[in-house]
Coordinates of N, CA and C in Angstrom, one line a residue:
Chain A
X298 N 84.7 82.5 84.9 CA 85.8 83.2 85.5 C 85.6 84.7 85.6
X299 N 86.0 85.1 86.5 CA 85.8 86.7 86.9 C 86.6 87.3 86.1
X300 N 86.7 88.9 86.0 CA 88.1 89.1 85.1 C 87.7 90.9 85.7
X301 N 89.1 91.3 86.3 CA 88.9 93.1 86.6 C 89.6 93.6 85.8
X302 N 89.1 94.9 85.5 CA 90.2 96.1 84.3 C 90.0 97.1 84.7
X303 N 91.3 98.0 84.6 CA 91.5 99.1 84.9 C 92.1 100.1 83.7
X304 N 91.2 101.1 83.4 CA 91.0 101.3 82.5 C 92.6 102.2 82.1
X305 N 92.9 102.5 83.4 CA 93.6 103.8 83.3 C 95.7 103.5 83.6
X306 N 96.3 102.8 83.2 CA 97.5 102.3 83.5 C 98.2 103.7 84.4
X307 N 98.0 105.6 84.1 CA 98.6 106.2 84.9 C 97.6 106.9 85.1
X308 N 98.0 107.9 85.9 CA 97.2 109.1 86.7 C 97.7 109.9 87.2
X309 N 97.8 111.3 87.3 CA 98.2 112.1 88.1 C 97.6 113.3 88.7
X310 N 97.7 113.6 89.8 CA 97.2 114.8 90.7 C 97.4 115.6 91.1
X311 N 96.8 116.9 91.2 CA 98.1 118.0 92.1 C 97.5 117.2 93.6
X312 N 98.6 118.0 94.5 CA 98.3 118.2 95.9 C 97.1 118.5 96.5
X313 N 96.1 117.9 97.2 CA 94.8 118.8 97.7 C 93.8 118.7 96.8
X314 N 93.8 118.0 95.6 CA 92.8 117.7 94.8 C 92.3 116.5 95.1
X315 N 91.1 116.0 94.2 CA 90.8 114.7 94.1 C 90.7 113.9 92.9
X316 N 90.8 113.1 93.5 CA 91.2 112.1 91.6 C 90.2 110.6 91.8
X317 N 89.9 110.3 90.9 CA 88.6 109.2 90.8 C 89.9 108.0 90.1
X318 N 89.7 106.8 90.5 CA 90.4 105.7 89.5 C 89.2 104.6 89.3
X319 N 89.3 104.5 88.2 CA 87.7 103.4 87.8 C 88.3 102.0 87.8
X320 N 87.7 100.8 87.8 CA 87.6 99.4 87.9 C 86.1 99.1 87.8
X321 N 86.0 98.3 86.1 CA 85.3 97.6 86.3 C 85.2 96.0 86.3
X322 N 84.2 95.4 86.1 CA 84.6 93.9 86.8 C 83.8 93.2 86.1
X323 N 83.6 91.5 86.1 CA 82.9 91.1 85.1 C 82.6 89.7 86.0
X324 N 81.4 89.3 85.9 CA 81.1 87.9 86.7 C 79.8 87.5 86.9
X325 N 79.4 86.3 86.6 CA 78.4 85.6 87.0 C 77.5 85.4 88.6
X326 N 78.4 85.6 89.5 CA 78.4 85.9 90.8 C 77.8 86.5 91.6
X327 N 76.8 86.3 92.6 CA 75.6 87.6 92.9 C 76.4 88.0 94.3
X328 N 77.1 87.0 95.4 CA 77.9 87.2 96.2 C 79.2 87.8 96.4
X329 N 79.7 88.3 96.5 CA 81.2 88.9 96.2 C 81.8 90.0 97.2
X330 N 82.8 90.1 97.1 CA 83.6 91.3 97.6 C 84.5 92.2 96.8
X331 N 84.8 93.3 96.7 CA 85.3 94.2 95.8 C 86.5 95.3 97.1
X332 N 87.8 95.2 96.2 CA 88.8 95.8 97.3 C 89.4 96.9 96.6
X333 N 90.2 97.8 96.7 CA 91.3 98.5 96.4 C 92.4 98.2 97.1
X334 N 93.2 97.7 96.9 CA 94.7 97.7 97.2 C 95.5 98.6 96.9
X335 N 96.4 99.4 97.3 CA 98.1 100.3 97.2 C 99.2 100.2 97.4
X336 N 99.7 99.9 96.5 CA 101.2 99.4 96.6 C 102.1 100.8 96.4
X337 N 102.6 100.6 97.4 CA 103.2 102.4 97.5 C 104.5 102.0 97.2
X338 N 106.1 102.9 96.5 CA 107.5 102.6 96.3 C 108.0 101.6 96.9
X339 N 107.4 101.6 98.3 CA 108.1 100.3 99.2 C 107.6 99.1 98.7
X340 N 106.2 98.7 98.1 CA 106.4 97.7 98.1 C 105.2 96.5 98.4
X341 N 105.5 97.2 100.0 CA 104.3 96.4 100.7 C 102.7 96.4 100.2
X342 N 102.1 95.5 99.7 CA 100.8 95.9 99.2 C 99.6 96.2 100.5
X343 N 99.2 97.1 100.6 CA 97.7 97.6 101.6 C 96.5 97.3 101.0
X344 N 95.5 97.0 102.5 CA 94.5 97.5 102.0 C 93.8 98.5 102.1
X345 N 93.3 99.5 101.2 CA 92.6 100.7 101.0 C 91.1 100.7 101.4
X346 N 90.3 99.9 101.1 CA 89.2 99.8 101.5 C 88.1 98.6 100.6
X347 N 87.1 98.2 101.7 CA 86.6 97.3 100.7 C 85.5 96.8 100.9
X348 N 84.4 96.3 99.8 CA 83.0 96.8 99.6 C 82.4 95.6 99.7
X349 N 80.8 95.0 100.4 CA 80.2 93.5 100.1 C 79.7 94.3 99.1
X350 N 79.5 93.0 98.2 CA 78.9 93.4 97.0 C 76.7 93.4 97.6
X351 N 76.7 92.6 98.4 CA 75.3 93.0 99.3 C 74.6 94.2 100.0
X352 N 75.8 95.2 99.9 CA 75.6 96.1 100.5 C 75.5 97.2 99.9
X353 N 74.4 98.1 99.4 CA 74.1 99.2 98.8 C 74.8 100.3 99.2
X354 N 75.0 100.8 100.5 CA 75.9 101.7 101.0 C 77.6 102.3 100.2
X355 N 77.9 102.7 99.8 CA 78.9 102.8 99.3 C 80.0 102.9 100.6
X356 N 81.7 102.1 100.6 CA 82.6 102.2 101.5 C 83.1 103.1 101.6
X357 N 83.5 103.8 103.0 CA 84.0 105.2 103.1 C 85.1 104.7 103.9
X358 N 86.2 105.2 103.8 CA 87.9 105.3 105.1 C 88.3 106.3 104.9
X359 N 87.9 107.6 105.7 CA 88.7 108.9 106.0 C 88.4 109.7 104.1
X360 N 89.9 109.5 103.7 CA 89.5 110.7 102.2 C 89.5 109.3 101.3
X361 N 89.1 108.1 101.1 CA 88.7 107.4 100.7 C 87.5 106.8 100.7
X362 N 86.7 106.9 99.4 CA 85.2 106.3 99.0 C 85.5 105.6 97.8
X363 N 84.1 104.9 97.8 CA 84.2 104.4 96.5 C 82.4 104.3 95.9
X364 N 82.5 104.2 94.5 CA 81.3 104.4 94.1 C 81.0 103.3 93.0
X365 N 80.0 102.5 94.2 CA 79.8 101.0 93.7 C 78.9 100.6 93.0
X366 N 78.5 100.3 91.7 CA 77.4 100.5 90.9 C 77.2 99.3 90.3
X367 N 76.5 98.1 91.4 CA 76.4 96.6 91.1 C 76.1 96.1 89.7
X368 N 75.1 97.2 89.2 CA 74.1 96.5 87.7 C 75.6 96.7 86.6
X369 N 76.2 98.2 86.8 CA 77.1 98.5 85.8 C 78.5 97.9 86.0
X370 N 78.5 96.7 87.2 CA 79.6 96.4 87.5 C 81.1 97.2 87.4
X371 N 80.7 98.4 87.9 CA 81.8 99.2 88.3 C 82.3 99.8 89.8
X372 N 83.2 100.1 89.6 CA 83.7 100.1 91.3 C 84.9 101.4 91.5
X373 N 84.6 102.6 91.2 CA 85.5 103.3 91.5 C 86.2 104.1 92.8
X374 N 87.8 104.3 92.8 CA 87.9 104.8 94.1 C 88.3 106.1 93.4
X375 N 87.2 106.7 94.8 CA 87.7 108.7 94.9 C 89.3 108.5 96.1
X376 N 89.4 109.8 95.5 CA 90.3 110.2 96.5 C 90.4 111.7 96.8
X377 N 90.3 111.8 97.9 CA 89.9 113.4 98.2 C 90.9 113.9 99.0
X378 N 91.4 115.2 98.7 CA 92.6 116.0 99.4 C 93.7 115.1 99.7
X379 N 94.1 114.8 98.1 CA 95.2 113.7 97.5 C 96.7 114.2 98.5
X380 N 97.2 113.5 98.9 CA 98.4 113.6 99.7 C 99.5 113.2 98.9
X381 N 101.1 113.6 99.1 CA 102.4 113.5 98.4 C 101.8 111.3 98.9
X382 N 102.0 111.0 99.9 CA 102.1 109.5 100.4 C 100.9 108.6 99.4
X383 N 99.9 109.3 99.1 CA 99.3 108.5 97.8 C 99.6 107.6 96.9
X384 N 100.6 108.6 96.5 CA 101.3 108.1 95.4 C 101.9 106.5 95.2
X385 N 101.0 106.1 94.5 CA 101.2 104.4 94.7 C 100.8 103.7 93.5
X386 N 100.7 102.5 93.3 CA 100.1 101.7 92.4 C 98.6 101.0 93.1
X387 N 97.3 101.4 92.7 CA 96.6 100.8 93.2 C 96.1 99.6 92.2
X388 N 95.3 98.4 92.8 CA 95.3 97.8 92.3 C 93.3 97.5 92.7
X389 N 92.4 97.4 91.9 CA 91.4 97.0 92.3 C 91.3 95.3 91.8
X390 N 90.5 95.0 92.6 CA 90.9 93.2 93.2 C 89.2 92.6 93.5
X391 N 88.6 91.6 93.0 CA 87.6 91.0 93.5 C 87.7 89.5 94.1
X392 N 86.5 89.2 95.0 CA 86.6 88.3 95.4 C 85.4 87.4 95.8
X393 N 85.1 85.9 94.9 CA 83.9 85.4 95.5 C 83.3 85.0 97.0
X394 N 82.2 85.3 97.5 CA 82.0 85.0 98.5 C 82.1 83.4 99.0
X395 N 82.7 83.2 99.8 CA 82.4 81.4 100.1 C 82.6 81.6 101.2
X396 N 81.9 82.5 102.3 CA 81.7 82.3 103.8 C 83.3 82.0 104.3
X397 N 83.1 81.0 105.2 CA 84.6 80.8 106.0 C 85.3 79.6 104.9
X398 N 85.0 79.5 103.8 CA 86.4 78.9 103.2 C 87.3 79.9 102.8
X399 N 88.5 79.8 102.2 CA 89.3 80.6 102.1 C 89.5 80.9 100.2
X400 N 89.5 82.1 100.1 CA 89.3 81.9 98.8 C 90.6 83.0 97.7
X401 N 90.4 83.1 96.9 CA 91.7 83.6 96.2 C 91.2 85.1 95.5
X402 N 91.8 86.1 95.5 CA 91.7 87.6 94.8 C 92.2 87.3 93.3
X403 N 91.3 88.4 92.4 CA 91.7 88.3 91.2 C 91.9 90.2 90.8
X404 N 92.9 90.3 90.4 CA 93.4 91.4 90.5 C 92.9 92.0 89.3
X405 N 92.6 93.4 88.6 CA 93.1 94.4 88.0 C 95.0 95.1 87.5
X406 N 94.9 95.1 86.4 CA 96.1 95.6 86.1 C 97.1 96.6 86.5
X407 N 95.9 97.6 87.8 CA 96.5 98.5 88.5 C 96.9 99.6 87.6
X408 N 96.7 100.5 88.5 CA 96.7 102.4 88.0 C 97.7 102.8 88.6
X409 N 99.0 103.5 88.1 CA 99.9 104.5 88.6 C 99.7 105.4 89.5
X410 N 99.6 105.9 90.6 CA 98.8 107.2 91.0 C 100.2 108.3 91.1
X411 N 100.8 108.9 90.8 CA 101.3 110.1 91.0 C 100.7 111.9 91.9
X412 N 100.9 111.8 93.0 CA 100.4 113.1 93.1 C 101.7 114.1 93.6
X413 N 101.3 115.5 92.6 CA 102.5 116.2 92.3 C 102.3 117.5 93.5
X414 N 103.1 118.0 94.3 CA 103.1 118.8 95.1 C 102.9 120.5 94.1
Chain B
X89 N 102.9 93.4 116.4 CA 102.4 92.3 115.8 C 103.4 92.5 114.1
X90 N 104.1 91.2 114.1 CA 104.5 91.3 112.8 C 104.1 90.9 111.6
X91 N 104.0 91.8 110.3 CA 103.2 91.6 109.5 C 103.8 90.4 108.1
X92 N 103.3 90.0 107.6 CA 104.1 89.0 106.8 C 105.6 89.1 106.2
X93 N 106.7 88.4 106.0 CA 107.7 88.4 106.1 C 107.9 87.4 104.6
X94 N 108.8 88.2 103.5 CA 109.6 87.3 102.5 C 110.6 87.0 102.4
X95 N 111.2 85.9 102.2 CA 112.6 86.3 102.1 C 112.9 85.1 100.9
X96 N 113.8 85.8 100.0 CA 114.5 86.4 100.0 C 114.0 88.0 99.1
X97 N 114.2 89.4 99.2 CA 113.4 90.4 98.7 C 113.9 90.3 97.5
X98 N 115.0 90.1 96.6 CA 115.3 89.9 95.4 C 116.2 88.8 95.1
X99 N 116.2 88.4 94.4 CA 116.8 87.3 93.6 C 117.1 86.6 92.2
X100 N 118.3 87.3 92.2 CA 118.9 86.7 90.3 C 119.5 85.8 90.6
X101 N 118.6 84.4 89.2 CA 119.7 83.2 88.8 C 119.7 83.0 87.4
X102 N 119.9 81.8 87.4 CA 120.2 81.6 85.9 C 119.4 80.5 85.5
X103 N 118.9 80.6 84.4 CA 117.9 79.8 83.5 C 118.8 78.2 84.0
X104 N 117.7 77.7 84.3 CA 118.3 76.0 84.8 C 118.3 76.0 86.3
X105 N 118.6 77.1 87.3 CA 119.1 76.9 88.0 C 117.6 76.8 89.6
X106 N 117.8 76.9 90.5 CA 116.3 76.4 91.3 C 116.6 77.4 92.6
X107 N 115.2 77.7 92.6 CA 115.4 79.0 93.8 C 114.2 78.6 94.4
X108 N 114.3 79.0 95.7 CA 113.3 78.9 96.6 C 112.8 79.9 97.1
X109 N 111.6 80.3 97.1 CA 111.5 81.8 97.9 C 110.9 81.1 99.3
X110 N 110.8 82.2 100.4 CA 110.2 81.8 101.8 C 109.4 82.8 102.3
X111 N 108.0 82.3 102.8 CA 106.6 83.6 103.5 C 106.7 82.7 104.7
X112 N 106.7 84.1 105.3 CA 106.2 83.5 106.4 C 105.0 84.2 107.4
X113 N 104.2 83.8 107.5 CA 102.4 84.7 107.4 C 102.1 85.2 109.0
X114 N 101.4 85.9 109.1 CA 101.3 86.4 110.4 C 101.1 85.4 111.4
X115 N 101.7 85.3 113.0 CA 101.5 84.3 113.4 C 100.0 84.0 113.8
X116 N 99.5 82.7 113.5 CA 98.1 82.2 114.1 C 97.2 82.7 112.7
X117 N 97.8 82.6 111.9 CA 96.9 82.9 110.1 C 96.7 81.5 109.5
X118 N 95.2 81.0 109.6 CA 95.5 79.6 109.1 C 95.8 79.5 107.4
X119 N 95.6 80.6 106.7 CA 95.4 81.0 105.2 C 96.7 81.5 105.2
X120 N 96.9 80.7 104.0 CA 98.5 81.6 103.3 C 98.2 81.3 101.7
X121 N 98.3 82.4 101.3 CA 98.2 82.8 99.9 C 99.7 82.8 98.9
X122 N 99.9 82.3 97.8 CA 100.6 83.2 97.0 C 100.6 83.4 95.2
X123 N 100.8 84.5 95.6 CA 100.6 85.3 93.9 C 101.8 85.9 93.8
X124 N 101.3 85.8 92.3 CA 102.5 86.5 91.1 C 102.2 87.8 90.3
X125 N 103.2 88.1 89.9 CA 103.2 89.4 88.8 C 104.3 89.2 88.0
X126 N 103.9 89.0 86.5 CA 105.0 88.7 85.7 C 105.1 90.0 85.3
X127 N 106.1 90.2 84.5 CA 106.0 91.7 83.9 C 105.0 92.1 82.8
X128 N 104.4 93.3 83.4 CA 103.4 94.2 82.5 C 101.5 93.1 82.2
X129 N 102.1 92.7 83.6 CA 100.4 91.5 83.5 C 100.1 91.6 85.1
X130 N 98.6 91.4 85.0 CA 98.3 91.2 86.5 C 98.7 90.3 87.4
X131 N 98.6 91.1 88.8 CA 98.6 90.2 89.7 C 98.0 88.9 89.8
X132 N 98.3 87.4 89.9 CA 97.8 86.2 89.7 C 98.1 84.9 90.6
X133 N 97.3 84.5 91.2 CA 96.9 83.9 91.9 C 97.6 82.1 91.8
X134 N 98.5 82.1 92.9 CA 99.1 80.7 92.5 C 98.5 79.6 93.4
X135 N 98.6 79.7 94.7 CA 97.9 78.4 95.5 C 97.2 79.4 96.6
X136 N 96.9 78.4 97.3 CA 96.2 78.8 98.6 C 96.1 77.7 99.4
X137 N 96.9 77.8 100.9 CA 97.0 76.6 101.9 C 96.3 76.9 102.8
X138 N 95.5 76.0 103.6 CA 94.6 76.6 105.1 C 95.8 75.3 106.3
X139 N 96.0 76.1 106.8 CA 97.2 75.4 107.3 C 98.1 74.6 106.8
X140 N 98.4 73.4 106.9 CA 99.4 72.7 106.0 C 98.7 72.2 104.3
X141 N 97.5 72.0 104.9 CA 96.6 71.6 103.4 C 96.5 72.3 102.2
X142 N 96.4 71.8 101.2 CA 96.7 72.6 99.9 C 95.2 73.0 100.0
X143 N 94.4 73.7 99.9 CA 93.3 74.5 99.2 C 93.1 74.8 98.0
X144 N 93.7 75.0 97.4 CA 93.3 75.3 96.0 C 94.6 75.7 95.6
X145 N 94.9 75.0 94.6 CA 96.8 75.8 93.4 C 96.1 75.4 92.0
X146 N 95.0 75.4 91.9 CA 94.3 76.3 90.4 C 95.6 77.1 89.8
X147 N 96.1 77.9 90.6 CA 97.3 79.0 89.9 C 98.3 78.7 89.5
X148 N 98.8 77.4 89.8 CA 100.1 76.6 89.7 C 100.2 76.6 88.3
X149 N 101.4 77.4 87.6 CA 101.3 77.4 86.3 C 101.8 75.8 85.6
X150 N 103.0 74.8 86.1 CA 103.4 74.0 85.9 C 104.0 73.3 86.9
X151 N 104.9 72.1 86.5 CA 105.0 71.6 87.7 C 106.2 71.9 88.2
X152 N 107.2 73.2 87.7 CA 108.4 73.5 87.6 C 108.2 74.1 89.5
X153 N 106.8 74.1 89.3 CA 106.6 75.0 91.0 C 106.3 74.1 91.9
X154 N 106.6 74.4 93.1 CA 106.4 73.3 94.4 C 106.1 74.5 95.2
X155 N 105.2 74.3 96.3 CA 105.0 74.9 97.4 C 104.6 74.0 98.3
X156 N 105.1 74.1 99.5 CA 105.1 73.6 100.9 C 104.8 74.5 102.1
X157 N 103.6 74.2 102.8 CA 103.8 74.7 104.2 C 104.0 73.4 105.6
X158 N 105.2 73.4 106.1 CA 105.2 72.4 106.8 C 104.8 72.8 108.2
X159 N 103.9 71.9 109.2 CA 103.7 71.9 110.4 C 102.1 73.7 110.2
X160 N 102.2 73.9 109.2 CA 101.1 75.1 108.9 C 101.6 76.6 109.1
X161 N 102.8 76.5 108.9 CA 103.6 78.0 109.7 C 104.1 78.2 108.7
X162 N 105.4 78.3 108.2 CA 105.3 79.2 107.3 C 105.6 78.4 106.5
X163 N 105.9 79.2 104.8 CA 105.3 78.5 103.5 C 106.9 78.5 102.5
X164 N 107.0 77.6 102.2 CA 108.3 77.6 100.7 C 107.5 77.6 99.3
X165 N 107.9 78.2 98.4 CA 108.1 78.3 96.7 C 109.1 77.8 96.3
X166 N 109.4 76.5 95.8 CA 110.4 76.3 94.6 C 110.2 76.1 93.4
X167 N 111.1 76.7 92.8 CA 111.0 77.0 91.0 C 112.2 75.9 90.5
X168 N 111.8 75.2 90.4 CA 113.0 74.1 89.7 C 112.8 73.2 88.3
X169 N 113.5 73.7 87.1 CA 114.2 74.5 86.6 C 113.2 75.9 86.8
X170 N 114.3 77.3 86.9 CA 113.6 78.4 86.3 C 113.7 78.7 85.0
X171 N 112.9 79.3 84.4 CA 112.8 79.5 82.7 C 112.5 81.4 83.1
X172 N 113.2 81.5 81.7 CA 112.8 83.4 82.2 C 111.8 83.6 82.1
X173 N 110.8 82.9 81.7 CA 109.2 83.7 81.9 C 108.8 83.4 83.2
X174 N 109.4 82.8 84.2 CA 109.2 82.8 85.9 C 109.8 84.5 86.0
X175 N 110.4 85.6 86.0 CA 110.7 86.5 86.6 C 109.1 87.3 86.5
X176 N 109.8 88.0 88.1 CA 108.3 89.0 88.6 C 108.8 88.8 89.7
X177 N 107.6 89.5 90.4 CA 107.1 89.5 91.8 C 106.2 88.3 92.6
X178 N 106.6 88.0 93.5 CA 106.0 86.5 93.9 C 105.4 87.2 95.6
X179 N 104.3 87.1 95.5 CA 104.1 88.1 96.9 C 103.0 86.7 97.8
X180 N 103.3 87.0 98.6 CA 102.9 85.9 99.6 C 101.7 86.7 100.6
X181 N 100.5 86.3 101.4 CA 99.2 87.0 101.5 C 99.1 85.9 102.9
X182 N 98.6 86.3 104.2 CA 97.6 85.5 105.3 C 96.5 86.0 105.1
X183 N 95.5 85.2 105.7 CA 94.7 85.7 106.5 C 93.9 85.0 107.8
X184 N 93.5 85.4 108.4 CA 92.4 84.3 109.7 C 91.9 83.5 109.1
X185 N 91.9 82.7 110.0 CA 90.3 81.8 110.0 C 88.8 82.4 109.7
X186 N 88.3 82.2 109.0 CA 86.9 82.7 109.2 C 87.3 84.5 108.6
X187 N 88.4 85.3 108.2 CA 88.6 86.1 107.8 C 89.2 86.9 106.3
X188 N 89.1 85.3 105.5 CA 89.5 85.7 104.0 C 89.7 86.6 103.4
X189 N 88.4 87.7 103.3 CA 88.4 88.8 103.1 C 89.4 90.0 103.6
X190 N 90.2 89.6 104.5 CA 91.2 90.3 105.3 C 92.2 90.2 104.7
X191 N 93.1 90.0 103.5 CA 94.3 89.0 102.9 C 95.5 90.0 103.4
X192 N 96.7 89.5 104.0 CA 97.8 91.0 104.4 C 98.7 90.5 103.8
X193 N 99.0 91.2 102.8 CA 100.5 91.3 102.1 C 101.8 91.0 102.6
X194 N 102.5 90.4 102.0 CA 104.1 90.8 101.9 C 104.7 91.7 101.2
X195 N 106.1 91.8 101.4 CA 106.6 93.1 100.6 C 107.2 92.7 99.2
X196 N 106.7 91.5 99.1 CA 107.1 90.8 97.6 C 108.8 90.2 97.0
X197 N 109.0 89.2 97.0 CA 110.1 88.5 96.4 C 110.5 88.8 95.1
X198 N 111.2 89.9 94.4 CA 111.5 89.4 92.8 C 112.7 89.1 92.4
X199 N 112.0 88.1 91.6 CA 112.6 86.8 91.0 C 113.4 87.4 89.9
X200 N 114.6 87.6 89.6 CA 115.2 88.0 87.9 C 115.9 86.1 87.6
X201 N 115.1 86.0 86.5 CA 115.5 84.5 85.8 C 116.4 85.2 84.5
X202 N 117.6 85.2 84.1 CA 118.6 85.5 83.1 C 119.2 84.2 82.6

């Protein structure tokens, strides 16, 4: 069974800074997928961005990266020129590859993000 | 395009009593997901249907739970009896065919069991 942890239950940032949130991950599995999710006040969970685990390249979306380090089974998201709308619960989430079946996320405990104006 | 829909957004009952929540997944999403969040524990994984067929409810904690997707559209949760350790968040997930990796949220159902 896979299992994610996040080490950090809160966080906070000024405005215009950058803040790192770590996840690491645990699995037998050489195929996979690795996500960040954001659940912001409202509710709705997003997704932030997300990584093949085949792919050496690290994922970039605008002021979102992440820095994927297969052997150490870690997976952190930066966040750069932190915005008030950040502020959310992120959740890092993995997922086995099985092609076009459909398959199920296993979540992390999720980080608080606060960023303070 | 509308993005997944729950209803009901909150819901208190009473220990014994049976609640149904309702997802309804983007239209033309053969995948419908749903997971939980009890309090102060991760997000966790209840079933997964590819159109009307069950796929996998690995997550199905007991049999107090039923899930149904009839005709492949959208999806029911019944909790009959609820016990208070059912309260949380019950958040319902689509995605494509051939698109797993894509999972789109709902805005989550929670459940208060008293």
């Amino acid at each position: 069974a896979q299992t994610v942890t996040q080490s950090q239950p809160e966080m906070s940032v000024q405005e215009a800074e950058t803040v790192t949130l770590s996840c690491t991950y645990d699995t037998s599995e050489s195929n996979y997928y690795l996500f960040w999710y954001k659940q912001p006040p409202s509710r709705q969970m997003i997704l932030v961005i997300r990584q093949e685990a085949y792919k050496q390249q690290n994922a970039t979306e605008n002021r979102f990266s992440v820095n994927f380090q297969k052997a150490a089974k870690s997976f952190s998201l930066k966040i750069s020129d932190s915005q008030l709308g950040d502020t959310a619960m992120y959740f890092c989430a993995f997922m086995k590859f099985y092609g076009n079946a459909g398959n199920m996320l296993t979540f992390g405990g999720g980080t608080r993000l606060m960023v303070k104006p | 395009e509308a993005g997944v829909t729950q209803f009901p957004s909150h819901s208190v009952i009473e220990k014994g009593q049976t609640v149904t929540l309702r997802c309804d997944p983007i239209s033309g999403h053969d995948n419908l997901y749903w997971y939980r969040r009890v309090m102060g524990k991760e997000i966790k994984f209840l079933l997964h249907f590819v159109k009307e067929s069950k796929q996998d409810e690995s997550g199905m904690p007991n049999n107090r739970f039923l899930a149904e997707r009839t005709g492949g559209t959208y999806s029911t949760l019944k909790v009959q009896p609820a016990e208070l350790e059912d309260s949380g968040v019950y958040f319902c997930a689509s995605s494509q065919r051939g698109r797993t990796y894509e999972q789109y949220f709902g805005p989550g159902t929670r459940l208060t069991v008293t």
